[in-house]
Each structure stands twice: as C-alpha cells, then as structure tokens.
Amino acid sequence: MGKKKQEIILENIEITDVAAEGKAIAKVDGAVVFVQFAVPGDIVDIKVTKKKKNYMEGYILRIVKPSEHRLEPFCSHFGICGGCKWQPLPYEMQLKAKQQQVWDQLVRIGHLDIPEITPIVPSDETTFYRNKLEFTFSQRRWILDDEDAETLSDKEKLGLGFHVGRFFDKVLDIRKCWLQAEPSNQIRLFIKNYALDHSLTFFNIRDHVGFLRNMIIRTTQEGNVMLILCFYHEDAEARTALLDAVAAEFPQITSLYYVINGKANDSIADQECILYRGDEAIYETMEGLKFKIGPKSFYQTNTKQAYKLYSVAREYAALTGNETVYDLYTGTGTIAQFVSGKAAKVIGIEYVPEAIEDAKINAAGNKITNCDFYAGDMKDILTDEFVQRHGHPDVIILDPPRAGIHPDVAKVILNAAPDRMVYVSCNPASQARDLEILCQDYMITAVRPVDMFPHTHHVENVVALKRR
C-alpha cells in the first residue's frame, strides 16, 4: 500500500491580505497560504489541500477569532454556490482589492509604465444588479452537509439552480438569489414547483435524459421580462401546459420563448429560439438610446454600471466631433452608438453576424446615420484596403472577450496606427499582455477600473493610449 499523505493543519493563523481570484492570504514560515472565504484580520485554523515549495492552498476549518471587518454573509447559499465569494468582505475593501489587482497585473506582473490609476468606479447597487441569469434543472442536485442522501426521495433530489464550482454535473438548488431583482426568484420557484406537481422530469447532465433542461431570465430597468425555457426534447402537450401556466402567473413576462435543445451542451447560440407569446425582444435605454435585446443578444449584465463603463471609455476617447472611430469587438454596437454623437463616423466590427444584425437594427431605431457595422474575423477585415475604403481611424476602441486579442489582431491595430486607443477589458491579465505589444508604439495615458460585479473578484478596466 502507498504511503498516506500526512494531513496538515495550520492553527491560529492570521489572514493578512486579499489575493487574486477572490482568495485571501496568510504567511506561514515564509510560505504564502491562499484561503477562500477569509477576511484580513481573521485568526483561523486552516486545513491544507495543496502544498508546493513556496505556497500552499487550504480552507478554513475554524474561525478562532473573526476579523473586526468581517460581515455576516447575506445569502443562505454562501460558501456552496460558486458566486458572490466576497460577501464577508466590506464593499470598500472589495474595491481596494480590485484596484490593487489592476495595478498588480499591469505594473507588478506586466511591467507596464502607467500613470497613477484613477480611483475605481463603485457600483451603486451591490445586490440585484444583474439583468440576466441562467438556471439549470438537475435530476441529482447537490446534497447539503446536513442532509442524508439515503433518506431523500427522488423528488427531493431534484434541483433548479446554479452549477457548483469544480463539478460540471452538480447543481445547487437555489431558494433565493440576490443577483437579479424580482420576479426572477418567483418565476424560478413557480416553475420548479409546477414541474414537481406535474411530474415533469429534470435533466440528468451525465446521462442526457430528462425533459426540463435550463432557463434564462432577462430583465430591463423598465421592468420588462424575457423568459427562455429550454427543453431536451419535444413534448408539445407538457411544454404548452407549462408555458401557459407561467404566462398566466406572470403577466409581466413580455417575451416568452422556448428552445428544444437536444445537443450535448446548454448553449443556445446555435439553437432556434421560438417565440411562444409576447414581443420578440425587450429593450434597454441608455442616455436616450434604445437597444434591442433578443434571446441571444449580448448586453452588459449590469445595466447601470455599463453606462458608467461606457462613459469612462467615451471620456478617454477625447472626441471632438471630427474623428473617425473604429469600435472593435462591437457586439450589438452599444459603445459605437454611445460615442457616435461625438464622432464624425464610427465603424463597428464584430465576429458574430447576428450581433451585427442587432447593431444595425439598433442604429436604425436610434436614427443614427454615422455608424456602419461589419461582421467577420478582425484580422481578416481590418486590412489596408478596408482602412483606405472607410478612412484612417483617429481613435480605436476595443472591448474584446476575456481571452483578449490575438497577436495577429494586435499587429493589424498597430498597422492601422490610430492617434489614440481606448482598451476596455474584463480581464486585466490578458489586457496587460496585449498592452505590452501595443506599447511598442503607444504610451498609456490613463487607467480606470470599473466595478461591474460586487462581491466577486471580477473587475473591468479601461486604459487610454496615445501614439508616441
């Protein structure tokens, strides 16, 4: 028999700081220990789960003495659900940690030369700030510590909620989520109870059997609600009865869709969304502009903070009204249209053709005539010939996905040689890597983080660049 690993327990350890990815830090005998759900000032006993040469990872076995800063988590699912890990951390400390994260990625790790970071833009709302949530039906939900799986009936093992971190096939049944305003929780609980009462089967993620698969709720500031219910296979009678019951219970649902998704994953990007009742879209407004949101549309999930984020981007673009602006990764054209009033011309480029169709519809609806949108791969579209045809960009705004930009796209941008750039990012690590390439020809003139996701470690960051 192999030698059993010795269990390591660290006792009476003081948590000293907040680290990246939502963890906290302690120092023990010169080694750094990363711990989840801890707050600076906590004295804790830690069970070590990973031990490397100069760092360890572990979890709190016992809080010996709580920090004076520690808050009581407001959500009953805290610690099991993968979201909102920073609930015990006061909001001011969250903001400080996020600003530090940006500095660490750009300066300490990225070695970039930056001016002093402008203070992070806080979120006015730290709960119920999301306009979109997705919930998953599960035949075998996550069993809680105080439950005995042996004594639970098959019905009691059914769940509707969020995936538990690290387990693709485990779903935590959610009673109340603090991320999206009502009627979000009410709709989810009604559908779950209806399904239980009518013996509708929940999806088994491993075996790919079951009827109810997942659901998406989208809301607007005006109170419009879109519900998309996804089924693994068609059962017209059961589906119609459920959709009718939901529509009757929640007249505030203005767009009711369903999807029959029989493929391996939950994504509806390649699926047909069928309008069952109501309007084909819901609409969000921002500074007088109206944006159409369909079942597949991308829209920033924190509407109020999106306005602040775009305002920082527009400020950094320093437009006078005479510029040609290229908006790369334009999505449904929100930033492009948001800056169009202060530009001569805006060209939006995006990989997803459906998003570009939405962008064109939005621009037409907003009576914006100085925006043109093009779909395709950035490095293929942004050629010398394209620039000659549409005009040299005075300003380039880019808001790429988490992975950042491809090195080929960075070359294309450098080749286009705009006077100024604004780089909006949801991942300061990939942003720092890209900025290193762009800073061959540009200098960073301003940096400002924006908090879009309170109680998480995620942070958006806006960087202004000027040609050397």
PDB file of C-alpha atoms in Angstrom, residues 240-402:
ATOM      1  CA  THR A 240     -47.608  24.063 -23.810  1.00  0.00           C
ATOM      2  CA  ALA A 241     -49.218  23.465 -20.410  1.00  0.00           C
ATOM      3  CA  LEU A 242     -46.101  24.709 -18.590  1.00  0.00           C
ATOM      4  CA  LEU A 243     -45.664  27.797 -20.801  1.00  0.00           C
ATOM      5  CA  ASP A 244     -49.371  28.670 -20.444  1.00  0.00           C
ATOM      6  CA  ALA A 245     -49.173  28.310 -16.637  1.00  0.00           C
ATOM      7  CA  VAL A 246     -46.099  30.567 -16.434  1.00  0.00           C
ATOM      8  CA  ALA A 247     -47.687  33.190 -18.719  1.00  0.00           C
ATOM      9  CA  ALA A 248     -50.885  33.209 -16.646  1.00  0.00           C
ATOM     10  CA  GLU A 249     -48.986  33.512 -13.340  1.00  0.00           C
ATOM     11  CA  PHE A 250     -46.602  36.252 -14.539  1.00  0.00           C
ATOM     12  CA  PRO A 251     -48.276  38.780 -16.853  1.00  0.00           C
ATOM     13  CA  GLN A 252     -45.102  40.915 -16.509  1.00  0.00           C
ATOM     14  CA  ILE A 253     -43.269  38.439 -18.793  1.00  0.00           C
ATOM     15  CA  THR A 254     -43.295  40.443 -22.036  1.00  0.00           C
ATOM     16  CA  SER A 255     -41.278  37.915 -24.125  1.00  0.00           C
ATOM     17  CA  LEU A 256     -41.773  34.170 -23.622  1.00  0.00           C
ATOM     18  CA  TYR A 257     -39.509  31.873 -25.661  1.00  0.00           C
ATOM     19  CA  TYR A 258     -38.736  28.173 -25.726  1.00  0.00           C
ATOM     20  CA  VAL A 259     -35.894  26.099 -27.174  1.00  0.00           C
ATOM     21  CA  ILE A 260     -35.701  22.376 -27.926  1.00  0.00           C
ATOM     22  CA  ASN A 261     -32.013  21.663 -27.330  1.00  0.00           C
ATOM     23  CA  GLY A 262     -31.019  18.030 -27.845  1.00  0.00           C
ATOM     24  CA  LYS A 263     -27.272  18.577 -28.146  1.00  0.00           C
ATOM     25  CA  ALA A 264     -24.535  17.896 -25.590  1.00  0.00           C
ATOM     26  CA  ASN A 265     -24.187  21.410 -24.095  1.00  0.00           C
ATOM     27  CA  ASP A 266     -26.546  24.089 -22.758  1.00  0.00           C
ATOM     28  CA  SER A 267     -25.554  26.891 -25.142  1.00  0.00           C
ATOM     29  CA  ILE A 268     -28.450  28.273 -27.184  1.00  0.00           C
ATOM     30  CA  ALA A 269     -26.208  30.269 -29.579  1.00  0.00           C
ATOM     31  CA  ASP A 270     -26.732  27.682 -32.341  1.00  0.00           C
ATOM     32  CA  GLN A 271     -30.327  26.809 -31.431  1.00  0.00           C
ATOM     33  CA  GLU A 272     -33.665  28.102 -32.715  1.00  0.00           C
ATOM     34  CA  CYS A 273     -35.403  30.263 -30.109  1.00  0.00           C
ATOM     35  CA  ILE A 274     -39.146  30.015 -30.718  1.00  0.00           C
ATOM     36  CA  LEU A 275     -41.337  32.913 -29.600  1.00  0.00           C
ATOM     37  CA  TYR A 276     -44.321  31.425 -27.773  1.00  0.00           C
ATOM     38  CA  ARG A 277     -46.002  34.605 -26.566  1.00  0.00           C
ATOM     39  CA  GLY A 278     -45.372  38.352 -26.383  1.00  0.00           C
ATOM     40  CA  ASP A 279     -42.769  40.607 -28.021  1.00  0.00           C
ATOM     41  CA  GLU A 280     -39.762  39.299 -29.941  1.00  0.00           C
ATOM     42  CA  ALA A 281     -37.411  41.464 -27.852  1.00  0.00           C
ATOM     43  CA  ILE A 282     -37.048  43.569 -24.735  1.00  0.00           C
ATOM     44  CA  TYR A 283     -35.396  46.990 -24.844  1.00  0.00           C
ATOM     45  CA  GLU A 284     -32.875  48.775 -22.651  1.00  0.00           C
ATOM     46  CA  THR A 285     -32.278  52.520 -22.816  1.00  0.00           C
ATOM     47  CA  MET A 286     -29.045  54.376 -22.183  1.00  0.00           C
ATOM     48  CA  GLU A 287     -28.747  58.150 -22.489  1.00  0.00           C
ATOM     49  CA  GLY A 288     -31.781  58.275 -24.791  1.00  0.00           C
ATOM     50  CA  LEU A 289     -30.540  55.406 -26.965  1.00  0.00           C
ATOM     51  CA  LYS A 290     -32.660  52.267 -27.211  1.00  0.00           C
ATOM     52  CA  PHE A 291     -31.057  48.830 -27.505  1.00  0.00           C
ATOM     53  CA  LYS A 292     -32.930  45.749 -28.683  1.00  0.00           C
ATOM     54  CA  ILE A 293     -32.218  42.603 -26.664  1.00  0.00           C
ATOM     55  CA  GLY A 294     -33.268  39.297 -28.196  1.00  0.00           C
ATOM     56  CA  PRO A 295     -32.868  35.837 -26.630  1.00  0.00           C
ATOM     57  CA  LYS A 296     -29.293  35.520 -27.960  1.00  0.00           C
ATOM     58  CA  SER A 297     -28.203  39.182 -27.766  1.00  0.00           C
ATOM     59  CA  PHE A 298     -25.110  40.163 -25.823  1.00  0.00           C
ATOM     60  CA  TYR A 299     -25.682  43.045 -23.435  1.00  0.00           C
ATOM     61  CA  GLN A 300     -23.625  44.001 -20.381  1.00  0.00           C
ATOM     62  CA  THR A 301     -25.229  42.184 -17.438  1.00  0.00           C
ATOM     63  CA  ASN A 302     -25.049  45.173 -15.060  1.00  0.00           C
ATOM     64  CA  THR A 303     -27.005  47.877 -16.919  1.00  0.00           C
ATOM     65  CA  LYS A 304     -26.305  50.822 -14.603  1.00  0.00           C
ATOM     66  CA  GLN A 305     -22.587  50.081 -14.425  1.00  0.00           C
ATOM     67  CA  ALA A 306     -22.419  49.562 -18.186  1.00  0.00           C
ATOM     68  CA  TYR A 307     -23.435  53.212 -18.542  1.00  0.00           C
ATOM     69  CA  LYS A 308     -20.573  54.246 -16.224  1.00  0.00           C
ATOM     70  CA  LEU A 309     -18.120  51.955 -18.064  1.00  0.00           C
ATOM     71  CA  TYR A 310     -19.044  53.389 -21.464  1.00  0.00           C
ATOM     72  CA  SER A 311     -18.880  56.920 -20.043  1.00  0.00           C
ATOM     73  CA  VAL A 312     -15.260  56.350 -18.970  1.00  0.00           C
ATOM     74  CA  ALA A 313     -14.459  54.883 -22.405  1.00  0.00           C
ATOM     75  CA  ARG A 314     -16.024  57.876 -24.168  1.00  0.00           C
ATOM     76  CA  GLU A 315     -14.184  60.317 -21.894  1.00  0.00           C
ATOM     77  CA  TYR A 316     -10.868  58.568 -22.645  1.00  0.00           C
ATOM     78  CA  ALA A 317     -11.582  58.685 -26.397  1.00  0.00           C
ATOM     79  CA  ALA A 318     -11.488  62.524 -26.091  1.00  0.00           C
ATOM     80  CA  LEU A 319     -13.667  63.027 -29.168  1.00  0.00           C
ATOM     81  CA  THR A 320     -14.169  66.489 -30.681  1.00  0.00           C
ATOM     82  CA  GLY A 321     -16.769  65.574 -33.318  1.00  0.00           C
ATOM     83  CA  ASN A 322     -14.336  65.285 -36.250  1.00  0.00           C
ATOM     84  CA  GLU A 323     -12.909  61.804 -35.642  1.00  0.00           C
ATOM     85  CA  THR A 324     -13.316  58.508 -37.464  1.00  0.00           C
ATOM     86  CA  VAL A 325     -13.665  55.868 -34.733  1.00  0.00           C
ATOM     87  CA  TYR A 326     -13.229  52.109 -35.158  1.00  0.00           C
ATOM     88  CA  ASP A 327     -15.070  50.097 -32.489  1.00  0.00           C
ATOM     89  CA  LEU A 328     -13.582  46.596 -32.468  1.00  0.00           C
ATOM     90  CA  TYR A 329     -15.495  43.667 -30.903  1.00  0.00           C
ATOM     91  CA  THR A 330     -18.526  45.962 -31.126  1.00  0.00           C
ATOM     92  CA  GLY A 331     -21.059  43.277 -30.132  1.00  0.00           C
ATOM     93  CA  THR A 332     -24.514  44.763 -30.703  1.00  0.00           C
ATOM     94  CA  GLY A 333     -22.956  48.192 -31.231  1.00  0.00           C
ATOM     95  CA  THR A 334     -23.619  49.686 -27.798  1.00  0.00           C
ATOM     96  CA  ILE A 335     -20.288  51.514 -27.417  1.00  0.00           C
ATOM     97  CA  ALA A 336     -20.278  52.509 -31.116  1.00  0.00           C
ATOM     98  CA  GLN A 337     -23.673  54.182 -30.797  1.00  0.00           C
ATOM     99  CA  PHE A 338     -22.856  55.614 -27.379  1.00  0.00           C
ATOM    100  CA  VAL A 339     -19.882  57.556 -28.806  1.00  0.00           C
ATOM    101  CA  SER A 340     -21.440  58.313 -32.225  1.00  0.00           C
ATOM    102  CA  GLY A 341     -22.844  61.690 -31.146  1.00  0.00           C
ATOM    103  CA  LYS A 342     -19.298  62.987 -30.569  1.00  0.00           C
ATOM    104  CA  ALA A 343     -17.690  61.443 -33.673  1.00  0.00           C
ATOM    105  CA  ALA A 344     -17.828  62.116 -37.409  1.00  0.00           C
ATOM    106  CA  LYS A 345     -18.033  58.426 -38.261  1.00  0.00           C
ATOM    107  CA  VAL A 346     -17.974  55.101 -36.383  1.00  0.00           C
ATOM    108  CA  ILE A 347     -17.084  51.709 -37.875  1.00  0.00           C
ATOM    109  CA  GLY A 348     -18.088  48.701 -35.755  1.00  0.00           C
ATOM    110  CA  ILE A 349     -16.517  45.277 -36.352  1.00  0.00           C
ATOM    111  CA  GLU A 350     -17.644  42.033 -34.691  1.00  0.00           C
ATOM    112  CA  TYR A 351     -17.105  38.310 -35.282  1.00  0.00           C
ATOM    113  CA  VAL A 352     -20.740  37.246 -34.631  1.00  0.00           C
ATOM    114  CA  PRO A 353     -23.018  38.042 -37.633  1.00  0.00           C
ATOM    115  CA  GLU A 354     -26.239  38.003 -35.532  1.00  0.00           C
ATOM    116  CA  ALA A 355     -24.781  40.652 -33.206  1.00  0.00           C
ATOM    117  CA  ILE A 356     -24.017  42.865 -36.215  1.00  0.00           C
ATOM    118  CA  GLU A 357     -27.613  42.484 -37.434  1.00  0.00           C
ATOM    119  CA  ASP A 358     -28.780  43.646 -33.966  1.00  0.00           C
ATOM    120  CA  ALA A 359     -26.325  46.556 -34.134  1.00  0.00           C
ATOM    121  CA  LYS A 360     -27.743  47.690 -37.493  1.00  0.00           C
ATOM    122  CA  ILE A 361     -31.331  47.431 -36.199  1.00  0.00           C
ATOM    123  CA  ASN A 362     -30.407  49.374 -33.042  1.00  0.00           C
ATOM    124  CA  ALA A 363     -28.666  52.128 -35.017  1.00  0.00           C
ATOM    125  CA  ALA A 364     -31.614  52.466 -37.404  1.00  0.00           C
ATOM    126  CA  GLY A 365     -34.062  52.566 -34.482  1.00  0.00           C
ATOM    127  CA  ASN A 366     -31.956  55.265 -32.809  1.00  0.00           C
ATOM    128  CA  LYS A 367     -31.817  57.253 -36.096  1.00  0.00           C
ATOM    129  CA  ILE A 368     -28.016  57.091 -36.034  1.00  0.00           C
ATOM    130  CA  THR A 369     -26.664  57.566 -39.558  1.00  0.00           C
ATOM    131  CA  ASN A 370     -22.899  57.801 -38.943  1.00  0.00           C
ATOM    132  CA  CYS A 371     -22.371  54.167 -37.817  1.00  0.00           C
ATOM    133  CA  ASP A 372     -21.504  51.276 -40.163  1.00  0.00           C
ATOM    134  CA  PHE A 373     -21.162  47.683 -38.968  1.00  0.00           C
ATOM    135  CA  TYR A 374     -19.215  44.742 -40.428  1.00  0.00           C
ATOM    136  CA  ALA A 375     -19.131  41.066 -39.433  1.00  0.00           C
ATOM    137  CA  GLY A 376     -16.037  38.877 -39.679  1.00  0.00           C
ATOM    138  CA  ASP A 377     -12.700  37.980 -38.149  1.00  0.00           C
ATOM    139  CA  MET A 378     -10.894  41.133 -37.012  1.00  0.00           C
ATOM    140  CA  LYS A 379      -7.525  40.260 -38.586  1.00  0.00           C
ATOM    141  CA  ASP A 380      -9.190  39.459 -41.941  1.00  0.00           C
ATOM    142  CA  ILE A 381     -11.424  42.550 -42.075  1.00  0.00           C
ATOM    143  CA  LEU A 382      -9.048  45.243 -40.815  1.00  0.00           C
ATOM    144  CA  THR A 383      -6.821  45.296 -43.919  1.00  0.00           C
ATOM    145  CA  ASP A 384      -5.038  48.257 -45.548  1.00  0.00           C
ATOM    146  CA  GLU A 385      -7.701  48.152 -48.255  1.00  0.00           C
ATOM    147  CA  PHE A 386     -10.510  48.336 -45.633  1.00  0.00           C
ATOM    148  CA  VAL A 387      -8.836  51.327 -43.963  1.00  0.00           C
ATOM    149  CA  GLN A 388      -8.400  53.073 -47.332  1.00  0.00           C
ATOM    150  CA  ARG A 389     -12.074  52.496 -48.123  1.00  0.00           C
ATOM    151  CA  HIS A 390     -13.502  53.600 -44.774  1.00  0.00           C
ATOM    152  CA  GLY A 391     -10.965  56.177 -43.658  1.00  0.00           C
ATOM    153  CA  HIS A 392      -7.966  56.068 -41.331  1.00  0.00           C
ATOM    154  CA  PRO A 393      -9.082  55.599 -37.696  1.00  0.00           C
ATOM    155  CA  ASP A 394      -8.283  58.580 -35.491  1.00  0.00           C
ATOM    156  CA  VAL A 395      -9.415  56.523 -32.477  1.00  0.00           C
ATOM    157  CA  ILE A 396      -9.748  52.758 -31.963  1.00  0.00           C
ATOM    158  CA  ILE A 397     -11.926  51.476 -29.113  1.00  0.00           C
ATOM    159  CA  LEU A 398     -11.635  47.775 -28.341  1.00  0.00           C
ATOM    160  CA  ASP A 399     -13.612  45.643 -25.897  1.00  0.00           C
ATOM    161  CA  PRO A 400     -12.511  42.035 -26.565  1.00  0.00           C
ATOM    162  CA  PRO A 401     -13.613  38.805 -24.811  1.00  0.00           C
ATOM    163  CA  ARG A 402     -11.836  37.593 -21.628  1.00  0.00           C
TER     164      ARG A 402
END
